[in-house]
Amino acid sequence: MTLHPVLKAVTDRIVERSRATRTVYMDHVRAAMRQGKVERTQLSCTNQAHAFAAMPAGIKIHLQDSVRPNLAIVSAYNDMLSAHQPLEAFPALIKEEALKAGATAQFAGGVPAMCDGVTQGFDGMELSLFSRDVIAMSTAIALSHQMFDAALYLGVCDKIVPGLVIGALSFGHLPAVFVPAGPMTTGIANDEKAKVRQLFAEGKVGRDALLASEMASYHGPGTCTFYGTANSNQMLMEIMGLHLPGAAFVNPNTPLREALTRKAARVATEISAQGGRYTPIAEVIDEKAIVNGIVGLLATGGSTNHTMHLVAMARAAGISINWDDFDQLSGVVPLIVRAYPNGKADVNHFHAAGGMGFVIRELLDAGLLHDDVTTIMGKGLRAHSQEAWLNDGEAAFRPAPQTSGDDSVLRPAANPFSADGGLKVLAGNIGRAVIKVSAVKPEHRVVEAPAVVFNDQNELLAAFKRGELEKDFVAVIRFQGPRANGMPELHKLTPPLGVLQERGFKVALVTDGRMSGASGKVPAAIHVSPEALLGGDIGKVQDGDLVRLDADKGELAVLVPAAEWAARQPAQIDLAHKQFGTGRDLFAGMRQLATAAEEGAMSFSHPLWQQGDR
């Protein structure tokens, strides 16, 4: 395989940019390695006794054995969220299979898991982004007892998997296997659900019809089936080598799902220092694996949230990436998956058509992925160009299909839906931003219209209901960045903006906040940096200013004379009402520390980055 020259150039640039911080990180990892010794043997007898005390007698005997690996289970289980409810049964399966494999396993700790779908449009959403960092810290606490030789991480959704990865990388000497729960079975069609939402926004149907539609879509255990952040997480874990091949999109509560969970326990045992092929997560997540993750995101039209999460995950491993890396790769990576919101299919259809094994093989063969990486399966990403199947009750792997089962959902790299990727970077006098173009029709990718400025999403919703937005306009919603209010998603705006676009108006959104990973058809320049609270130029925009958003050319600008623009002072508002209620007061310190979106929107000051990028 010959690497695409752009892939090689971007990777080389990342390696050079990260040289100092990656070296420091790997030095710390090597210092933590026990050179084959079981981790708990470093503890005193008193320490160990505390850790053994509640275990059954048979397990205590094994834990006293100084050569058996002990596996940590870190889980985001709760039964309020459909995606995480299936995880309830996983620890018992893992413990049972670990014993069969010659290891033990203990439930090391739980991490919080909140749902953007439940909090969407409400105050709780302002805790969402920072929950990623709480999860990372909770993971570190779970692993802090020095009892474990490898870990299995059970999580699925938006902030959970990135948080688990960041936490796992802080224990980079420990091997890691990520264990998904899988998507729920297919409900009503996603475009049907979206239509009912628009009808409700227009006042043409009531809440009873809306609730019935939503419950027909979100109807059982498992991840939401659209291709948003949660399912983008699962794609990333597979293409970055932390999942078993083909594990991402197997439905919960099926024999294959259970078999894959059991197999994960065996693999975690094998890659422990005592298992014969020691594979610490620090060696899996390197510069090439991060680039593979970016390529996967672009090729599948994944979530814009990962323009922050991937940056934060990379930084936790001492690796520096930025939006220019995404943008340059997007120019050469073809879009080969169409799943809602980029198409009508859901992730179950994508999986049935060939799934991740097909995607990985196609991109490898096109020279658009690094094969020379380490994964939990061993050396080489090619091992992940397989699909999982049930062989006499056990998980086994076989080559992914050579041809797509449905070329309206999944295509070979030689015949893509688009020659370039699903994300682009915009820049201009407003700042830098990202846009998800894979779901935006070509005729909507360039909008030039007067600005209508809001300081809160509810102001826009009220204006829509009053009929004041029946025109061409660019909605500028500011003071939505990490420092201002935790950078909530503004997905609640998708139905009304979609209604206006369908009525023939040219509309777009510009914000220093986020949009859902499931958003798409209305052009949205999001994550605008610097944010308004820090004096970013998005705060200079005034009602009536002509704004140009050009997703084709990568332009985001206010069309006013340069001298006038330079003379303007950014707006300032009182955000005291955003500081209390729904737990927001507890996150004041995180808001004060948060970095910019392009720097991962991280709320803790990682020692590797206190001096900035090197």
PDB file of C-alpha atoms in Angstrom, residues 38-248:
ATOM      1  CA  VAL A  38       1.440  -7.676  38.556  1.00  0.00           C
ATOM      2  CA  GLU A  39       0.415  -4.169  39.551  1.00  0.00           C
ATOM      3  CA  ARG A  40      -1.046  -5.050  42.954  1.00  0.00           C
ATOM      4  CA  THR A  41       2.205  -6.667  44.117  1.00  0.00           C
ATOM      5  CA  GLN A  42       3.614  -3.166  44.544  1.00  0.00           C
ATOM      6  CA  LEU A  43       1.113  -2.555  47.349  1.00  0.00           C
ATOM      7  CA  SER A  44       1.590  -3.488  50.993  1.00  0.00           C
ATOM      8  CA  CYS A  45      -0.321  -6.399  52.495  1.00  0.00           C
ATOM      9  CA  THR A  46      -2.645  -3.955  54.273  1.00  0.00           C
ATOM     10  CA  ASN A  47      -3.428  -2.163  51.002  1.00  0.00           C
ATOM     11  CA  GLN A  48      -4.130  -5.434  49.254  1.00  0.00           C
ATOM     12  CA  ALA A  49      -6.326  -6.717  52.067  1.00  0.00           C
ATOM     13  CA  HIS A  50      -8.573  -3.677  51.685  1.00  0.00           C
ATOM     14  CA  ALA A  51      -8.900  -4.379  47.962  1.00  0.00           C
ATOM     15  CA  PHE A  52      -9.633  -8.093  48.464  1.00  0.00           C
ATOM     16  CA  ALA A  53     -11.969  -7.780  51.445  1.00  0.00           C
ATOM     17  CA  ALA A  54     -15.351  -7.932  49.709  1.00  0.00           C
ATOM     18  CA  MET A  55     -14.406 -10.537  47.115  1.00  0.00           C
ATOM     19  CA  PRO A  56     -15.738 -14.123  47.247  1.00  0.00           C
ATOM     20  CA  ALA A  57     -13.339 -16.599  48.800  1.00  0.00           C
ATOM     21  CA  GLY A  58     -12.412 -18.191  45.469  1.00  0.00           C
ATOM     22  CA  ILE A  59     -11.548 -14.811  43.948  1.00  0.00           C
ATOM     23  CA  LYS A  60      -9.487 -13.873  47.006  1.00  0.00           C
ATOM     24  CA  ILE A  61      -7.331 -16.914  46.388  1.00  0.00           C
ATOM     25  CA  HIS A  62      -6.710 -15.849  42.800  1.00  0.00           C
ATOM     26  CA  LEU A  63      -6.005 -12.230  43.798  1.00  0.00           C
ATOM     27  CA  GLN A  64      -3.345 -13.435  46.210  1.00  0.00           C
ATOM     28  CA  ASP A  65      -1.616 -15.128  43.271  1.00  0.00           C
ATOM     29  CA  SER A  66       1.202 -12.821  42.258  1.00  0.00           C
ATOM     30  CA  VAL A  67       1.132 -13.734  38.560  1.00  0.00           C
ATOM     31  CA  ARG A  68      -2.546 -13.560  37.589  1.00  0.00           C
ATOM     32  CA  PRO A  69      -3.598 -10.306  35.883  1.00  0.00           C
ATOM     33  CA  ASN A  70      -6.503  -8.397  37.416  1.00  0.00           C
ATOM     34  CA  LEU A  71      -8.750  -6.482  35.022  1.00  0.00           C
ATOM     35  CA  ALA A  72     -10.483  -3.211  35.843  1.00  0.00           C
ATOM     36  CA  ILE A  73     -14.043  -2.638  34.692  1.00  0.00           C
ATOM     37  CA  VAL A  74     -14.953   1.033  34.308  1.00  0.00           C
ATOM     38  CA  SER A  75     -18.560   1.519  33.280  1.00  0.00           C
ATOM     39  CA  ALA A  76     -20.973   4.290  32.349  1.00  0.00           C
ATOM     40  CA  TYR A  77     -23.990   2.093  33.135  1.00  0.00           C
ATOM     41  CA  ASN A  78     -27.279   3.647  34.106  1.00  0.00           C
ATOM     42  CA  ASP A  79     -30.761   2.506  33.205  1.00  0.00           C
ATOM     43  CA  MET A  80     -32.214   5.908  32.352  1.00  0.00           C
ATOM     44  CA  LEU A  81     -30.238   6.058  29.103  1.00  0.00           C
ATOM     45  CA  SER A  82     -31.058   3.500  26.440  1.00  0.00           C
ATOM     46  CA  ALA A  83     -27.473   3.378  25.165  1.00  0.00           C
ATOM     47  CA  HIS A  84     -26.032   2.468  28.550  1.00  0.00           C
ATOM     48  CA  GLN A  85     -28.787   0.289  29.991  1.00  0.00           C
ATOM     49  CA  PRO A  86     -27.420  -2.880  28.289  1.00  0.00           C
ATOM     50  CA  LEU A  87     -24.116  -2.424  30.138  1.00  0.00           C
ATOM     51  CA  GLU A  88     -25.771  -3.659  33.338  1.00  0.00           C
ATOM     52  CA  ALA A  89     -25.098  -7.283  32.389  1.00  0.00           C
ATOM     53  CA  PHE A  90     -21.550  -6.827  31.096  1.00  0.00           C
ATOM     54  CA  PRO A  91     -19.492  -6.935  34.347  1.00  0.00           C
ATOM     55  CA  ALA A  92     -20.770 -10.408  35.264  1.00  0.00           C
ATOM     56  CA  LEU A  93     -19.909 -11.701  31.779  1.00  0.00           C
ATOM     57  CA  ILE A  94     -16.458 -10.118  31.918  1.00  0.00           C
ATOM     58  CA  LYS A  95     -15.700 -11.499  35.376  1.00  0.00           C
ATOM     59  CA  GLU A  96     -16.793 -14.987  34.359  1.00  0.00           C
ATOM     60  CA  GLU A  97     -14.760 -14.973  31.146  1.00  0.00           C
ATOM     61  CA  ALA A  98     -11.704 -13.479  32.859  1.00  0.00           C
ATOM     62  CA  LEU A  99     -11.627 -16.414  35.280  1.00  0.00           C
ATOM     63  CA  LYS A 100     -11.771 -18.846  32.361  1.00  0.00           C
ATOM     64  CA  ALA A 101      -8.843 -17.000  30.776  1.00  0.00           C
ATOM     65  CA  GLY A 102      -6.722 -17.167  33.928  1.00  0.00           C
ATOM     66  CA  ALA A 103      -7.401 -13.647  35.194  1.00  0.00           C
ATOM     67  CA  THR A 104      -9.655 -11.886  37.660  1.00  0.00           C
ATOM     68  CA  ALA A 105     -11.770  -8.786  37.121  1.00  0.00           C
ATOM     69  CA  GLN A 106     -13.147  -6.205  39.518  1.00  0.00           C
ATOM     70  CA  PHE A 107     -15.611  -3.389  38.978  1.00  0.00           C
ATOM     71  CA  ALA A 108     -13.214  -0.498  39.483  1.00  0.00           C
ATOM     72  CA  GLY A 109     -15.677   2.355  39.252  1.00  0.00           C
ATOM     73  CA  GLY A 110     -18.555   4.013  37.491  1.00  0.00           C
ATOM     74  CA  VAL A 111     -18.522   7.250  35.534  1.00  0.00           C
ATOM     75  CA  PRO A 112     -21.445   9.597  34.890  1.00  0.00           C
ATOM     76  CA  ALA A 113     -23.296   9.401  31.610  1.00  0.00           C
ATOM     77  CA  MET A 114     -25.637  12.188  30.628  1.00  0.00           C
ATOM     78  CA  CYS A 115     -27.653  12.375  27.438  1.00  0.00           C
ATOM     79  CA  ASP A 116     -27.729  15.368  25.151  1.00  0.00           C
ATOM     80  CA  GLY A 117     -31.002  14.040  23.774  1.00  0.00           C
ATOM     81  CA  VAL A 118     -32.665  14.404  27.184  1.00  0.00           C
ATOM     82  CA  THR A 119     -31.104  17.757  28.101  1.00  0.00           C
ATOM     83  CA  GLN A 120     -31.347  19.281  24.598  1.00  0.00           C
ATOM     84  CA  GLY A 121     -32.574  22.876  24.811  1.00  0.00           C
ATOM     85  CA  PHE A 122     -32.614  22.966  28.616  1.00  0.00           C
ATOM     86  CA  ASP A 123     -30.219  24.205  31.281  1.00  0.00           C
ATOM     87  CA  GLY A 124     -28.737  20.761  31.917  1.00  0.00           C
ATOM     88  CA  MET A 125     -27.155  20.889  28.454  1.00  0.00           C
ATOM     89  CA  GLU A 126     -24.733  23.478  29.818  1.00  0.00           C
ATOM     90  CA  LEU A 127     -23.091  20.710  31.867  1.00  0.00           C
ATOM     91  CA  SER A 128     -22.786  18.370  28.911  1.00  0.00           C
ATOM     92  CA  LEU A 129     -19.402  19.271  27.437  1.00  0.00           C
ATOM     93  CA  PHE A 130     -17.690  19.426  30.809  1.00  0.00           C
ATOM     94  CA  SER A 131     -19.141  16.039  31.725  1.00  0.00           C
ATOM     95  CA  ARG A 132     -16.448  14.662  29.392  1.00  0.00           C
ATOM     96  CA  ASP A 133     -13.761  15.991  31.696  1.00  0.00           C
ATOM     97  CA  VAL A 134     -15.586  14.779  34.813  1.00  0.00           C
ATOM     98  CA  ILE A 135     -15.691  11.313  33.201  1.00  0.00           C
ATOM     99  CA  ALA A 136     -11.950  11.495  32.508  1.00  0.00           C
ATOM    100  CA  MET A 137     -11.270  12.364  36.135  1.00  0.00           C
ATOM    101  CA  SER A 138     -13.697   9.697  37.370  1.00  0.00           C
ATOM    102  CA  THR A 139     -11.859   7.142  35.247  1.00  0.00           C
ATOM    103  CA  ALA A 140      -8.565   8.173  36.813  1.00  0.00           C
ATOM    104  CA  ILE A 141     -10.056   7.775  40.289  1.00  0.00           C
ATOM    105  CA  ALA A 142     -11.313   4.283  39.380  1.00  0.00           C
ATOM    106  CA  LEU A 143      -7.814   3.262  38.262  1.00  0.00           C
ATOM    107  CA  SER A 144      -5.912   5.018  41.037  1.00  0.00           C
ATOM    108  CA  HIS A 145      -5.768   2.014  43.370  1.00  0.00           C
ATOM    109  CA  GLN A 146      -2.872   0.343  41.517  1.00  0.00           C
ATOM    110  CA  MET A 147      -4.777  -2.928  41.513  1.00  0.00           C
ATOM    111  CA  PHE A 148      -5.129  -3.450  37.779  1.00  0.00           C
ATOM    112  CA  ASP A 149      -3.101  -4.845  34.894  1.00  0.00           C
ATOM    113  CA  ALA A 150      -5.516  -3.946  32.080  1.00  0.00           C
ATOM    114  CA  ALA A 151      -8.899  -2.267  31.832  1.00  0.00           C
ATOM    115  CA  LEU A 152     -12.176  -2.668  29.987  1.00  0.00           C
ATOM    116  CA  TYR A 153     -14.083   0.550  29.375  1.00  0.00           C
ATOM    117  CA  LEU A 154     -17.850   0.299  28.987  1.00  0.00           C
ATOM    118  CA  GLY A 155     -19.357   3.403  27.405  1.00  0.00           C
ATOM    119  CA  VAL A 156     -21.118   4.585  24.309  1.00  0.00           C
ATOM    120  CA  CYS A 157     -22.415   8.120  23.985  1.00  0.00           C
ATOM    121  CA  ASP A 158     -21.365  11.650  23.229  1.00  0.00           C
ATOM    122  CA  LYS A 159     -18.953  12.741  25.991  1.00  0.00           C
ATOM    123  CA  ILE A 160     -18.569   9.346  27.634  1.00  0.00           C
ATOM    124  CA  VAL A 161     -16.174   7.628  25.235  1.00  0.00           C
ATOM    125  CA  PRO A 162     -13.893  10.668  24.798  1.00  0.00           C
ATOM    126  CA  GLY A 163     -13.826  11.059  28.594  1.00  0.00           C
ATOM    127  CA  LEU A 164     -12.983   7.392  29.070  1.00  0.00           C
ATOM    128  CA  VAL A 165     -10.192   7.632  26.488  1.00  0.00           C
ATOM    129  CA  ILE A 166      -8.681  10.705  28.156  1.00  0.00           C
ATOM    130  CA  GLY A 167      -8.842   8.975  31.530  1.00  0.00           C
ATOM    131  CA  ALA A 168      -7.373   5.764  30.138  1.00  0.00           C
ATOM    132  CA  LEU A 169      -4.488   7.682  28.556  1.00  0.00           C
ATOM    133  CA  SER A 170      -3.613   9.147  31.954  1.00  0.00           C
ATOM    134  CA  PHE A 171      -2.823   5.502  32.819  1.00  0.00           C
ATOM    135  CA  GLY A 172      -1.071   4.968  29.509  1.00  0.00           C
ATOM    136  CA  HIS A 173       0.881   1.936  30.741  1.00  0.00           C
ATOM    137  CA  LEU A 174      -2.340  -0.062  31.183  1.00  0.00           C
ATOM    138  CA  PRO A 175      -3.758  -1.993  28.221  1.00  0.00           C
ATOM    139  CA  ALA A 176      -7.294  -0.932  27.302  1.00  0.00           C
ATOM    140  CA  VAL A 177     -10.208  -2.593  25.533  1.00  0.00           C
ATOM    141  CA  PHE A 178     -13.326  -0.537  24.800  1.00  0.00           C
ATOM    142  CA  VAL A 179     -16.595  -2.460  24.971  1.00  0.00           C
ATOM    143  CA  PRO A 180     -19.671  -1.000  23.228  1.00  0.00           C
ATOM    144  CA  ALA A 181     -23.312  -1.867  23.841  1.00  0.00           C
ATOM    145  CA  GLY A 182     -24.508  -1.459  20.250  1.00  0.00           C
ATOM    146  CA  PRO A 183     -27.382   0.441  18.623  1.00  0.00           C
ATOM    147  CA  MET A 184     -31.052  -0.170  19.273  1.00  0.00           C
ATOM    148  CA  THR A 185     -32.959  -1.874  16.492  1.00  0.00           C
ATOM    149  CA  THR A 186     -34.377   0.319  13.749  1.00  0.00           C
ATOM    150  CA  GLY A 187     -37.538   2.293  14.520  1.00  0.00           C
ATOM    151  CA  ILE A 188     -39.368   4.686  12.241  1.00  0.00           C
ATOM    152  CA  ALA A 189     -37.395   6.283   9.424  1.00  0.00           C
ATOM    153  CA  ASN A 190     -35.235   9.224  10.485  1.00  0.00           C
ATOM    154  CA  ASP A 191     -36.632  11.529   7.799  1.00  0.00           C
ATOM    155  CA  GLU A 192     -40.163  10.726   9.017  1.00  0.00           C
ATOM    156  CA  LYS A 193     -39.135  11.675  12.552  1.00  0.00           C
ATOM    157  CA  ALA A 194     -37.566  14.920  11.288  1.00  0.00           C
ATOM    158  CA  LYS A 195     -40.729  15.795   9.372  1.00  0.00           C
ATOM    159  CA  VAL A 196     -42.908  15.466  12.465  1.00  0.00           C
ATOM    160  CA  ARG A 197     -40.486  17.713  14.351  1.00  0.00           C
ATOM    161  CA  GLN A 198     -40.841  20.361  11.664  1.00  0.00           C
ATOM    162  CA  LEU A 199     -44.630  20.065  11.689  1.00  0.00           C
ATOM    163  CA  PHE A 200     -44.600  20.563  15.455  1.00  0.00           C
ATOM    164  CA  ALA A 201     -42.326  23.606  15.081  1.00  0.00           C
ATOM    165  CA  GLU A 202     -44.867  25.058  12.627  1.00  0.00           C
ATOM    166  CA  GLY A 203     -47.747  24.331  15.028  1.00  0.00           C
ATOM    167  CA  LYS A 204     -49.359  21.878  12.613  1.00  0.00           C
ATOM    168  CA  VAL A 205     -49.299  18.893  15.003  1.00  0.00           C
ATOM    169  CA  GLY A 206     -49.512  18.720  18.774  1.00  0.00           C
ATOM    170  CA  ARG A 207     -47.275  17.290  21.477  1.00  0.00           C
ATOM    171  CA  ASP A 208     -49.147  13.987  21.398  1.00  0.00           C
ATOM    172  CA  ALA A 209     -48.159  13.396  17.764  1.00  0.00           C
ATOM    173  CA  LEU A 210     -44.596  14.553  18.437  1.00  0.00           C
ATOM    174  CA  LEU A 211     -44.175  12.264  21.450  1.00  0.00           C
ATOM    175  CA  ALA A 212     -45.626   9.295  19.551  1.00  0.00           C
ATOM    176  CA  SER A 213     -43.147   9.893  16.725  1.00  0.00           C
ATOM    177  CA  GLU A 214     -40.174  10.267  19.070  1.00  0.00           C
ATOM    178  CA  MET A 215     -41.066   7.097  20.987  1.00  0.00           C
ATOM    179  CA  ALA A 216     -41.366   5.170  17.735  1.00  0.00           C
ATOM    180  CA  SER A 217     -37.821   6.270  16.933  1.00  0.00           C
ATOM    181  CA  TYR A 218     -36.232   5.916  20.387  1.00  0.00           C
ATOM    182  CA  HIS A 219     -37.950   2.715  21.351  1.00  0.00           C
ATOM    183  CA  GLY A 220     -35.612   0.215  23.037  1.00  0.00           C
ATOM    184  CA  PRO A 221     -32.205  -0.547  24.563  1.00  0.00           C
ATOM    185  CA  GLY A 222     -29.149   0.656  22.654  1.00  0.00           C
ATOM    186  CA  THR A 223     -27.696   3.726  21.050  1.00  0.00           C
ATOM    187  CA  CYS A 224     -29.859   6.089  19.001  1.00  0.00           C
ATOM    188  CA  THR A 225     -29.583   4.800  15.449  1.00  0.00           C
ATOM    189  CA  PHE A 226     -28.731   8.026  13.636  1.00  0.00           C
ATOM    190  CA  TYR A 227     -25.090   8.746  12.878  1.00  0.00           C
ATOM    191  CA  GLY A 228     -24.400  11.402  15.494  1.00  0.00           C
ATOM    192  CA  THR A 229     -21.685  11.700  18.109  1.00  0.00           C
ATOM    193  CA  ALA A 230     -22.467   8.443  19.935  1.00  0.00           C
ATOM    194  CA  ASN A 231     -22.122   6.280  16.852  1.00  0.00           C
ATOM    195  CA  SER A 232     -19.183   8.368  15.628  1.00  0.00           C
ATOM    196  CA  ASN A 233     -17.541   7.381  18.927  1.00  0.00           C
ATOM    197  CA  GLN A 234     -17.993   3.723  18.096  1.00  0.00           C
ATOM    198  CA  MET A 235     -16.561   4.224  14.612  1.00  0.00           C
ATOM    199  CA  LEU A 236     -13.514   5.932  16.133  1.00  0.00           C
ATOM    200  CA  MET A 237     -12.842   3.207  18.680  1.00  0.00           C
ATOM    201  CA  GLU A 238     -12.870   0.643  15.890  1.00  0.00           C
ATOM    202  CA  ILE A 239     -10.736   2.524  13.380  1.00  0.00           C
ATOM    203  CA  MET A 240      -8.287   3.538  16.117  1.00  0.00           C
ATOM    204  CA  GLY A 241      -7.855  -0.067  17.226  1.00  0.00           C
ATOM    205  CA  LEU A 242      -9.506  -0.077  20.672  1.00  0.00           C
ATOM    206  CA  HIS A 243     -12.545  -2.207  19.733  1.00  0.00           C
ATOM    207  CA  LEU A 244     -12.755  -5.765  18.563  1.00  0.00           C
ATOM    208  CA  PRO A 245     -13.296  -5.880  14.786  1.00  0.00           C
ATOM    209  CA  GLY A 246     -16.930  -5.400  13.828  1.00  0.00           C
ATOM    210  CA  ALA A 247     -18.011  -4.746  17.419  1.00  0.00           C
ATOM    211  CA  ALA A 248     -19.350  -1.219  17.047  1.00  0.00           C
TER     212      ALA A 248
END
